[in-house]
């Protein structure tokens, strides 16, 4: 019997092992009692409903070829496809469901290692969380960004330019005809968003963790190098199985610190912070929300990519991708951390320099500090996140009266109401949109600036919510306020006209209301009545943790370092 996990299923001369071998024969793989060929799962999340993940399908033959050439046996299995745009209320509601699906696939089938095929935002952390809880050798393969569209001769960044155009359209700065023409330009093919949105951010974050082939996470979908990466991913997973290189050996606390530094330096998505906290929580990686400010020290945003910068992910890839970014940050990174290819980052980045100025130096950055700040105070006792690199500098220290919206529908109904008592100095507050609230914490945090103010030339305001925002969004948006309003967080106690003070430099976010008044509001507070939920949303709502803990389900986290996270099945007659 070989050391392979799958040999539990296939070795032996009884009727159970025989029937398992027969199943493999019936799908085209001859397995004998002494099989030493690793069975490699390919977790395919492609779907016609998800244009970001759809191209993953076309890379499967190359991945299989790599697996076979390296001596493995590929088996493809489907997993849930989390598409950001069409799934409601939010793909985030299903991230943990995907993680459970992947973990249970790996637990229940004779699989020795897995290649995860994911691309759109939540598919990447969702599938990775499942695989690392299973702790089988894992390679993440993403499909890359979609081609660049053009509008009137100018390249369009997915998401970011849509939000800009929507703002212009509401302010009547562009005509209805232009708006329609813009829609016609947006369809530019398959793949993920081509800005430094969540998809690109999480793809690089996983590469930094050592679980994607170095240098491949942001190769665009239509670049021939993507097929080469697919083949090499297949080859590498077999080597990982043979050398028993499991995720727990790569996911050290230093690897998580490096991944967070990457997010700071690339101007990554705020969503990626939630995912990184969740991944860390699965393996006792030690990352906390409180450590994020510290991990930005000495760093600057050096990736000149939308929404913090001006270019697109294609330019970033041409400049050298993640290895070039790490090379330009030097020893701020813990370069001795290992990657799945058995090389450290120090070995990988040696001699690399960016080939164009989309990747700047720390001395000539596009933003002079790390991309994010965590703030906390009486309005966010467990913290909140702001992407300072995409915010307005003059609003990072601001005090203003609150204008409160009780949920998304209320905000959409009233934001453009001419009677709304609001000025450019008001602070927009959106509550009841957190992980438990909707449930699923949709990307509603970039509350639109009221039409009347846009027409008067206002482009940004301080906005505060327990929601998330798209990685392609921008503005002075304080997000992920924890605890959220529907579980009793102070955000639910704010009333119109209350003064709110944001001070990023001191890391504070406070509600300037007397403590006695807050106590009396608390005493009268009632949780909003939730719609009757059933099935997955009900389970999610009962167990989801707050944003500062990554919005994982409480029962999916190991309770202690020594707890065995993954219980293998008893292999016998089914
Ligand atoms: Fe899927 Fe952006 S919507 S990657």
GROMACS .gro file of C-alpha atoms in nm, residues 70-510:
model
  441
   70UNK     CA    1   0.385   1.448  -1.376
   71UNK     CA    2   0.235   1.106  -1.304
   72UNK     CA    3  -0.102   1.195  -1.150
   73UNK     CA    4  -0.461   1.114  -1.233
   74UNK     CA    5  -0.688   1.418  -1.286
   75UNK     CA    6  -1.051   1.413  -1.179
   76UNK     CA    7  -1.269   1.719  -1.238
   77UNK     CA    8  -1.556   1.798  -1.004
   78UNK     CA    9  -1.795   2.095  -1.008
   79UNK     CA   10  -1.828   2.342  -0.723
   80UNK     CA   11  -2.058   2.637  -0.671
   81UNK     CA   12  -1.984   2.938  -0.889
   82UNK     CA   13  -1.989   3.266  -0.698
   83UNK     CA   14  -2.044   3.549  -0.945
   84UNK     CA   15  -2.036   3.898  -0.803
   85UNK     CA   16  -2.287   4.071  -1.025
   86UNK     CA   17  -2.587   3.844  -1.063
   87UNK     CA   18  -2.595   3.669  -0.723
   88UNK     CA   19  -2.822   3.844  -0.472
   89UNK     CA   20  -2.815   3.975  -0.210
   90UNK     CA   21  -2.440   3.915  -0.238
   91UNK     CA   22  -2.197   3.641  -0.338
   92UNK     CA   23  -2.047   3.697   0.007
   93UNK     CA   24  -2.345   3.516   0.159
   94UNK     CA   25  -2.223   3.200  -0.016
   95UNK     CA   26  -1.845   3.221   0.036
   96UNK     CA   27  -1.858   3.000   0.344
   97UNK     CA   28  -2.097   2.762   0.173
   98UNK     CA   29  -1.845   2.713  -0.109
   99UNK     CA   30  -1.573   2.652   0.148
  100UNK     CA   31  -1.783   2.380   0.313
  101UNK     CA   32  -1.857   2.226  -0.025
  102UNK     CA   33  -1.489   2.207  -0.119
  103UNK     CA   34  -1.389   2.071   0.222
  104UNK     CA   35  -1.656   1.802   0.210
  105UNK     CA   36  -1.564   1.701  -0.147
  106UNK     CA   37  -1.205   1.658  -0.038
  107UNK     CA   38  -1.305   1.472   0.275
  108UNK     CA   39  -1.543   1.227   0.115
  109UNK     CA   40  -1.366   1.133  -0.210
  110UNK     CA   41  -1.030   0.961  -0.269
  111UNK     CA   42  -0.841   1.280  -0.352
  112UNK     CA   43  -0.471   1.336  -0.273
  113UNK     CA   44  -0.435   1.698  -0.382
  114UNK     CA   45  -0.644   1.966  -0.547
  115UNK     CA   46  -0.619   2.242  -0.805
  116UNK     CA   47  -0.878   2.508  -0.725
  117UNK     CA   48  -1.022   2.686  -1.027
  118UNK     CA   49  -1.159   3.020  -0.915
  119UNK     CA   50  -1.156   3.378  -1.040
  120UNK     CA   51  -1.441   3.604  -0.931
  121UNK     CA   52  -1.396   3.765  -0.591
  122UNK     CA   53  -1.552   3.522  -0.345
  123UNK     CA   54  -1.470   3.200  -0.532
  124UNK     CA   55  -1.103   3.241  -0.452
  125UNK     CA   56  -1.119   3.273  -0.071
  126UNK     CA   57  -1.421   3.041  -0.050
  127UNK     CA   58  -1.256   2.748  -0.223
  128UNK     CA   59  -0.922   2.815  -0.052
  129UNK     CA   60  -1.079   2.815   0.295
  130UNK     CA   61  -1.226   2.471   0.226
  131UNK     CA   62  -0.901   2.329   0.094
  132UNK     CA   63  -0.690   2.459   0.379
  133UNK     CA   64  -0.932   2.322   0.636
  134UNK     CA   65  -0.889   1.986   0.461
  135UNK     CA   66  -0.513   2.052   0.455
  136UNK     CA   67  -0.451   1.854   0.137
  137UNK     CA   68  -0.185   1.982  -0.107
  138UNK     CA   69  -0.346   2.274  -0.291
  139UNK     CA   70  -0.274   2.495  -0.590
  140UNK     CA   71  -0.494   2.795  -0.670
  141UNK     CA   72  -0.538   2.864  -1.040
  142UNK     CA   73  -0.719   3.182  -1.146
  143UNK     CA   74  -0.828   3.269  -1.502
  144UNK     CA   75  -0.709   3.631  -1.499
  145UNK     CA   76  -0.863   3.959  -1.604
  146UNK     CA   77  -1.092   4.017  -1.898
  147UNK     CA   78  -0.970   4.225  -2.196
  148UNK     CA   79  -0.977   4.602  -2.175
  149UNK     CA   80  -1.283   4.777  -2.315
  150UNK     CA   81  -1.276   5.125  -2.464
  151UNK     CA   82  -1.516   5.416  -2.451
  152UNK     CA   83  -1.453   5.696  -2.700
  153UNK     CA   84  -1.091   5.595  -2.739
  154UNK     CA   85  -1.018   5.560  -2.366
  155UNK     CA   86  -0.965   5.231  -2.183
  156UNK     CA   87  -1.237   5.143  -1.933
  157UNK     CA   88  -1.152   4.990  -1.597
  158UNK     CA   89  -1.423   4.743  -1.495
  159UNK     CA   90  -1.631   4.875  -1.209
  160UNK     CA   91  -1.433   5.190  -1.133
  161UNK     CA   92  -1.526   5.366  -1.457
  162UNK     CA   93  -1.884   5.246  -1.431
  163UNK     CA   94  -1.921   5.411  -1.090
  164UNK     CA   95  -1.768   5.734  -1.229
  165UNK     CA   96  -1.997   5.736  -1.531
  166UNK     CA   97  -2.304   5.666  -1.313
  167UNK     CA   98  -2.216   5.965  -1.099
  168UNK     CA   99  -2.175   6.182  -1.411
  169UNK     CA  100  -2.502   6.055  -1.555
  170UNK     CA  101  -2.694   6.134  -1.234
  171UNK     CA  102  -2.543   6.483  -1.236
  172UNK     CA  103  -2.641   6.520  -1.605
  173UNK     CA  104  -2.277   6.568  -1.700
  174UNK     CA  105  -2.325   6.308  -1.972
  175UNK     CA  106  -2.626   6.258  -2.196
  176UNK     CA  107  -2.861   5.961  -2.212
  177UNK     CA  108  -2.710   5.881  -2.550
  178UNK     CA  109  -2.359   5.864  -2.403
  179UNK     CA  110  -2.482   5.648  -2.117
  180UNK     CA  111  -2.631   5.401  -2.368
  181UNK     CA  112  -2.316   5.410  -2.576
  182UNK     CA  113  -2.115   5.336  -2.262
  183UNK     CA  114  -2.327   5.026  -2.191
  184UNK     CA  115  -2.248   4.901  -2.541
  185UNK     CA  116  -1.876   4.933  -2.472
  186UNK     CA  117  -1.870   4.753  -2.138
  187UNK     CA  118  -1.898   4.400  -2.273
  188UNK     CA  119  -1.536   4.320  -2.337
  189UNK     CA  120  -1.524   3.945  -2.283
  190UNK     CA  121  -1.464   3.690  -2.014
  191UNK     CA  122  -1.247   3.707  -1.705
  192UNK     CA  123  -1.225   3.901  -1.382
  193UNK     CA  124  -1.238   4.278  -1.334
  194UNK     CA  125  -0.931   4.440  -1.485
  195UNK     CA  126  -0.867   4.692  -1.207
  196UNK     CA  127  -0.714   4.633  -0.863
  197UNK     CA  128  -1.059   4.516  -0.754
  198UNK     CA  129  -1.124   4.228  -0.519
  199UNK     CA  130  -1.050   3.956  -0.774
  200UNK     CA  131  -0.701   4.082  -0.856
  201UNK     CA  132  -0.634   4.161  -0.490
  202UNK     CA  133  -0.730   3.817  -0.362
  203UNK     CA  134  -0.548   3.643  -0.648
  204UNK     CA  135  -0.226   3.824  -0.548
  205UNK     CA  136  -0.296   3.766  -0.180
  206UNK     CA  137  -0.307   3.389  -0.240
  207UNK     CA  138   0.009   3.409  -0.450
  208UNK     CA  139   0.176   3.592  -0.161
  209UNK     CA  140   0.060   3.315   0.074
  210UNK     CA  141   0.256   3.076  -0.146
  211UNK     CA  142  -0.038   2.880  -0.289
  212UNK     CA  143  -0.039   3.006  -0.650
  213UNK     CA  144   0.253   2.962  -0.891
  214UNK     CA  145   0.472   3.270  -0.837
  215UNK     CA  146   0.430   3.532  -1.106
  216UNK     CA  147   0.103   3.398  -1.243
  217UNK     CA  148  -0.187   3.540  -1.043
  218UNK     CA  149  -0.255   3.845  -1.263
  219UNK     CA  150  -0.174   3.708  -1.608
  220UNK     CA  151  -0.475   3.821  -1.816
  221UNK     CA  152  -0.726   3.565  -1.937
  222UNK     CA  153  -0.632   3.597  -2.305
  223UNK     CA  154  -0.253   3.591  -2.258
  224UNK     CA  155  -0.087   3.269  -2.386
  225UNK     CA  156   0.114   3.263  -2.062
  226UNK     CA  157  -0.210   3.173  -1.883
  227UNK     CA  158  -0.216   2.830  -2.056
  228UNK     CA  159   0.146   2.773  -1.958
  229UNK     CA  160   0.052   2.854  -1.599
  230UNK     CA  161  -0.233   2.603  -1.622
  231UNK     CA  162   0.003   2.327  -1.738
  232UNK     CA  163   0.258   2.411  -1.469
  233UNK     CA  164  -0.010   2.422  -1.199
  234UNK     CA  165  -0.102   2.064  -1.294
  235UNK     CA  166   0.259   1.955  -1.280
  236UNK     CA  167   0.326   2.129  -0.951
  237UNK     CA  168   0.033   1.982  -0.760
  238UNK     CA  169   0.164   1.631  -0.824
  239UNK     CA  170   0.504   1.734  -0.689
  240UNK     CA  171   0.334   1.882  -0.383
  241UNK     CA  172   0.152   1.556  -0.315
  242UNK     CA  173   0.473   1.356  -0.360
  243UNK     CA  174   0.658   1.581  -0.117
  244UNK     CA  175   0.359   1.606   0.121
  245UNK     CA  176   0.362   1.986   0.097
  246UNK     CA  177   0.034   2.077   0.260
  247UNK     CA  178  -0.109   2.431   0.306
  248UNK     CA  179  -0.042   2.422   0.682
  249UNK     CA  180   0.332   2.407   0.605
  250UNK     CA  181   0.316   2.727   0.398
  251UNK     CA  182   0.055   2.926   0.591
  252UNK     CA  183   0.274   3.063   0.867
  253UNK     CA  184   0.200   3.386   1.055
  254UNK     CA  185   0.474   3.551   0.846
  255UNK     CA  186   0.300   3.442   0.525
  256UNK     CA  187  -0.016   3.618   0.644
  257UNK     CA  188   0.181   3.929   0.733
  258UNK     CA  189   0.332   3.928   0.384
  259UNK     CA  190  -0.009   3.887   0.221
  260UNK     CA  191  -0.138   4.187   0.415
  261UNK     CA  192   0.167   4.391   0.310
  262UNK     CA  193   0.092   4.304  -0.052
  263UNK     CA  194  -0.261   4.439  -0.011
  264UNK     CA  195  -0.123   4.763   0.134
  265UNK     CA  196   0.133   4.806  -0.142
  266UNK     CA  197  -0.093   4.722  -0.436
  267UNK     CA  198  -0.383   4.943  -0.320
  268UNK     CA  199  -0.592   4.629  -0.286
  269UNK     CA  200  -0.956   4.580  -0.208
  270UNK     CA  201  -1.101   4.626   0.141
  271UNK     CA  202  -1.285   4.297   0.083
  272UNK     CA  203  -0.952   4.115   0.069
  273UNK     CA  204  -0.893   4.210   0.434
  274UNK     CA  205  -1.209   4.025   0.540
  275UNK     CA  206  -1.104   3.721   0.338
  276UNK     CA  207  -0.749   3.722   0.471
  277UNK     CA  208  -0.878   3.740   0.830
  278UNK     CA  209  -1.109   3.447   0.756
  279UNK     CA  210  -0.831   3.237   0.600
  280UNK     CA  211  -0.599   3.316   0.888
  281UNK     CA  212  -0.871   3.217   1.134
  282UNK     CA  213  -0.897   2.873   0.974
  283UNK     CA  214  -0.532   2.793   1.042
  284UNK     CA  215  -0.446   2.998   1.350
  285UNK     CA  216  -0.249   3.234   1.125
  286UNK     CA  217  -0.247   3.505   1.388
  287UNK     CA  218  -0.360   3.798   1.171
  288UNK     CA  219  -0.587   4.046   1.348
  289UNK     CA  220  -0.764   4.359   1.233
  290UNK     CA  221  -0.563   4.552   1.490
  291UNK     CA  222  -0.235   4.452   1.321
  292UNK     CA  223  -0.325   4.603   0.986
  293UNK     CA  224  -0.209   4.960   1.057
  294UNK     CA  225   0.122   4.827   1.186
  295UNK     CA  226   0.173   4.611   0.876
  296UNK     CA  227   0.136   4.919   0.655
  297UNK     CA  228   0.428   5.094   0.825
  298UNK     CA  229   0.713   5.171   0.589
  299UNK     CA  230   0.499   5.079   0.289
  300UNK     CA  231   0.336   5.294   0.024
  301UNK     CA  232   0.093   5.216  -0.253
  302UNK     CA  233   0.324   5.152  -0.545
  303UNK     CA  234   0.086   4.989  -0.794
  304UNK     CA  235  -0.050   5.257  -1.024
  305UNK     CA  236  -0.374   5.074  -1.094
  306UNK     CA  237  -0.739   5.185  -1.059
  307UNK     CA  238  -0.908   5.264  -0.826
  308UNK     CA  239  -0.613   5.401  -0.626
  309UNK     CA  240  -0.409   5.469  -0.941
  310UNK     CA  241  -0.471   5.527  -1.310
  311UNK     CA  242  -0.383   5.211  -1.504
  312UNK     CA  243  -0.523   4.862  -1.540
  313UNK     CA  244  -0.420   4.516  -1.428
  314UNK     CA  245  -0.283   4.435  -1.774
  315UNK     CA  246  -0.024   4.710  -1.726
  316UNK     CA  247   0.059   4.578  -1.380
  317UNK     CA  248   0.113   4.228  -1.518
  318UNK     CA  249   0.338   4.364  -1.793
  319UNK     CA  250   0.542   4.544  -1.528
  320UNK     CA  251   0.621   4.212  -1.365
  321UNK     CA  252   0.321   4.135  -1.143
  322UNK     CA  253   0.358   4.037  -0.780
  323UNK     CA  254   0.728   3.937  -0.785
  324UNK     CA  255   0.818   4.286  -0.913
  325UNK     CA  256   0.599   4.451  -0.650
  326UNK     CA  257   0.764   4.249  -0.372
  327UNK     CA  258   1.108   4.319  -0.517
  328UNK     CA  259   1.043   4.693  -0.496
  329UNK     CA  260   0.933   4.664  -0.132
  330UNK     CA  261   1.247   4.470  -0.042
  331UNK     CA  262   1.316   4.365   0.316
  332UNK     CA  263   0.986   4.505   0.447
  333UNK     CA  264   0.863   4.167   0.329
  334UNK     CA  265   0.968   3.856   0.514
  335UNK     CA  266   1.142   3.720   0.209
  336UNK     CA  267   1.243   3.385   0.351
  337UNK     CA  268   0.883   3.261   0.345
  338UNK     CA  269   0.842   2.959   0.118
  339UNK     CA  270   0.611   2.908  -0.180
  340UNK     CA  271   0.457   2.596  -0.328
  341UNK     CA  272   0.742   2.556  -0.578
  342UNK     CA  273   0.986   2.501  -0.292
  343UNK     CA  274   1.155   2.838  -0.335
  344UNK     CA  275   1.150   3.134  -0.098
  345UNK     CA  276   1.039   3.479  -0.207
  346UNK     CA  277   1.400   3.587  -0.169
  347UNK     CA  278   1.505   3.339  -0.439
  348UNK     CA  279   1.207   3.427  -0.660
  349UNK     CA  280   1.250   3.806  -0.662
  350UNK     CA  281   1.629   3.805  -0.690
  351UNK     CA  282   1.730   4.022  -0.984
  352UNK     CA  283   1.373   4.125  -1.068
  353UNK     CA  284   1.287   4.488  -1.137
  354UNK     CA  285   0.961   4.626  -1.278
  355UNK     CA  286   0.966   4.666  -1.654
  356UNK     CA  287   0.738   4.970  -1.662
  357UNK     CA  288   0.632   5.242  -1.419
  358UNK     CA  289   0.297   5.086  -1.330
  359UNK     CA  290   0.495   4.947  -1.038
  360UNK     CA  291   0.666   5.240  -0.869
  361UNK     CA  292   0.931   5.255  -0.600
  362UNK     CA  293   0.868   5.324  -0.230
  363UNK     CA  294   1.041   5.659  -0.284
  364UNK     CA  295   0.808   5.754  -0.571
  365UNK     CA  296   0.473   5.601  -0.476
  366UNK     CA  297   0.126   5.689  -0.594
  367UNK     CA  298   0.015   5.712  -0.230
  368UNK     CA  299   0.256   5.779   0.057
  369UNK     CA  300   0.135   5.516   0.306
  370UNK     CA  301  -0.019   5.171   0.299
  371UNK     CA  302  -0.361   5.154   0.134
  372UNK     CA  303  -0.573   5.098   0.445
  373UNK     CA  304  -0.635   5.232   0.790
  374UNK     CA  305  -0.826   5.067   1.069
  375UNK     CA  306  -1.020   5.304   1.291
  376UNK     CA  307  -1.203   5.229   1.615
  377UNK     CA  308  -1.389   5.421   1.885
  378UNK     CA  309  -1.732   5.471   2.031
  379UNK     CA  310  -1.895   5.421   1.690
  380UNK     CA  311  -1.693   5.109   1.604
  381UNK     CA  312  -1.572   4.938   1.922
  382UNK     CA  313  -1.435   4.638   1.729
  383UNK     CA  314  -1.301   4.847   1.443
  384UNK     CA  315  -1.377   4.955   1.088
  385UNK     CA  316  -1.172   4.983   0.769
  386UNK     CA  317  -1.109   5.271   0.530
  387UNK     CA  318  -0.915   5.257   0.207
  388UNK     CA  319  -0.719   5.578   0.249
  389UNK     CA  320  -0.550   5.549  -0.090
  390UNK     CA  321  -0.887   5.584  -0.265
  391UNK     CA  322  -1.028   5.846  -0.026
  392UNK     CA  323  -1.013   6.227  -0.025
  393UNK     CA  324  -0.721   6.350   0.181
  394UNK     CA  325  -0.913   6.650   0.315
  395UNK     CA  326  -1.187   6.424   0.458
  396UNK     CA  327  -0.957   6.193   0.654
  397UNK     CA  328  -1.004   6.423   0.951
  398UNK     CA  329  -1.364   6.535   0.956
  399UNK     CA  330  -1.649   6.606   1.196
  400UNK     CA  331  -2.002   6.641   1.066
  401UNK     CA  332  -2.369   6.578   1.140
  402UNK     CA  333  -2.510   6.235   1.058
  403UNK     CA  334  -2.773   6.166   0.795
  404UNK     CA  335  -2.892   5.816   0.877
  405UNK     CA  336  -3.036   5.560   0.637
  406UNK     CA  337  -3.213   5.258   0.782
  407UNK     CA  338  -3.106   4.998   0.528
  408UNK     CA  339  -3.035   4.997   0.155
  409UNK     CA  340  -3.394   5.047   0.035
  410UNK     CA  341  -3.431   5.354   0.256
  411UNK     CA  342  -3.104   5.494   0.119
  412UNK     CA  343  -3.204   5.439  -0.246
  413UNK     CA  344  -3.545   5.597  -0.180
  414UNK     CA  345  -3.421   5.910  -0.009
  415UNK     CA  346  -3.066   5.984  -0.123
  416UNK     CA  347  -3.178   6.214  -0.404
  417UNK     CA  348  -3.480   6.358  -0.221
  418UNK     CA  349  -3.461   6.737  -0.263
  419UNK     CA  350  -3.601   6.771   0.091
  420UNK     CA  351  -3.316   6.572   0.248
  421UNK     CA  352  -3.141   6.791   0.505
  422UNK     CA  353  -2.785   6.744   0.386
  423UNK     CA  354  -2.474   6.945   0.304
  424UNK     CA  355  -2.128   6.851   0.180
  425UNK     CA  356  -2.016   6.833   0.545
  426UNK     CA  357  -2.280   6.579   0.647
  427UNK     CA  358  -2.173   6.224   0.727
  428UNK     CA  359  -2.379   5.962   0.546
  429UNK     CA  360  -2.459   5.665   0.770
  430UNK     CA  361  -2.598   5.339   0.634
  431UNK     CA  362  -2.693   5.076   0.891
  432UNK     CA  363  -2.845   4.725   0.895
  433UNK     CA  364  -2.621   4.606   0.608
  434UNK     CA  365  -2.367   4.389   0.792
  435UNK     CA  366  -2.300   4.016   0.785
  436UNK     CA  367  -2.608   3.928   0.995
  437UNK     CA  368  -2.815   4.221   0.877
  438UNK     CA  369  -2.908   4.145   0.517
  439UNK     CA  370  -2.763   3.873   0.561
  440UNK     CA  371  -2.438   3.864   0.366
  441UNK     CA  372  -2.297   4.216   0.398
  442UNK     CA  373  -2.346   4.338   0.039
  443UNK     CA  374  -2.126   4.596  -0.133
  444UNK     CA  375  -2.348   4.891  -0.049
  445UNK     CA  376  -2.090   5.096   0.141
  446UNK     CA  377  -2.003   5.343  -0.138
  447UNK     CA  378  -2.323   5.537  -0.066
  448UNK     CA  379  -2.381   5.768  -0.364
  449UNK     CA  380  -2.324   6.139  -0.313
  450UNK     CA  381  -2.670   6.302  -0.345
  451UNK     CA  382  -2.745   6.426  -0.695
  452UNK     CA  383  -2.803   6.781  -0.573
  453UNK     CA  384  -2.453   6.792  -0.423
  454UNK     CA  385  -2.287   6.637  -0.729
  455UNK     CA  386  -2.448   6.905  -0.940
  456UNK     CA  387  -2.299   7.161  -0.702
  457UNK     CA  388  -1.953   7.011  -0.760
  458UNK     CA  389  -1.921   6.783  -0.456
  459UNK     CA  390  -1.737   6.464  -0.548
  460UNK     CA  391  -1.687   6.293  -0.212
  461UNK     CA  392  -1.829   6.282   0.140
  462UNK     CA  393  -1.760   6.080   0.454
  463UNK     CA  394  -1.975   5.767   0.442
  464UNK     CA  395  -1.998   5.512   0.719
  465UNK     CA  396  -2.162   5.170   0.713
  466UNK     CA  397  -2.147   4.812   0.832
  467UNK     CA  398  -2.154   4.706   0.464
  468UNK     CA  399  -1.862   4.632   0.231
  469UNK     CA  400  -1.784   4.810  -0.096
  470UNK     CA  401  -1.664   4.677  -0.428
  471UNK     CA  402  -1.288   4.658  -0.465
  472UNK     CA  403  -1.330   4.878  -0.770
  473UNK     CA  404  -1.497   5.154  -0.565
  474UNK     CA  405  -1.348   5.470  -0.417
  475UNK     CA  406  -1.429   5.760  -0.188
  476UNK     CA  407  -1.404   5.835   0.184
  477UNK     CA  408  -1.600   5.527   0.287
  478UNK     CA  409  -1.561   5.380   0.634
  479UNK     CA  410  -1.666   5.017   0.600
  480UNK     CA  411  -1.716   4.694   0.798
  481UNK     CA  412  -1.813   4.878   1.117
  482UNK     CA  413  -1.812   4.616   1.392
  483UNK     CA  414  -2.015   4.517   1.573
  484UNK     CA  415  -2.284   4.580   1.311
  485UNK     CA  416  -2.608   4.761   1.394
  486UNK     CA  417  -2.851   4.465   1.395
  487UNK     CA  418  -2.657   4.285   1.667
  488UNK     CA  419  -2.662   4.597   1.888
  489UNK     CA  420  -2.356   4.786   1.762
  490UNK     CA  421  -2.356   5.164   1.824
  491UNK     CA  422  -2.411   5.230   1.452
  492UNK     CA  423  -2.774   5.137   1.522
  493UNK     CA  424  -2.801   5.412   1.783
  494UNK     CA  425  -2.699   5.704   1.560
  495UNK     CA  426  -2.969   5.959   1.490
  496UNK     CA  427  -2.992   6.235   1.229
  497UNK     CA  428  -2.790   6.536   1.335
  498UNK     CA  429  -2.557   6.351   1.579
  499UNK     CA  430  -2.200   6.466   1.531
  500UNK     CA  431  -1.955   6.201   1.411
  501UNK     CA  432  -1.580   6.248   1.420
  502UNK     CA  433  -1.345   6.055   1.190
  503UNK     CA  434  -0.973   6.099   1.248
  504UNK     CA  435  -0.765   5.856   1.050
  505UNK     CA  436  -0.433   5.989   1.182
  506UNK     CA  437  -0.528   5.894   1.537
  507UNK     CA  438  -0.718   5.583   1.424
  508UNK     CA  439  -1.050   5.694   1.574
  509UNK     CA  440  -1.416   5.697   1.480
  510UNK     CA  441  -1.644   5.845   1.744
   0.00000   0.00000   0.00000
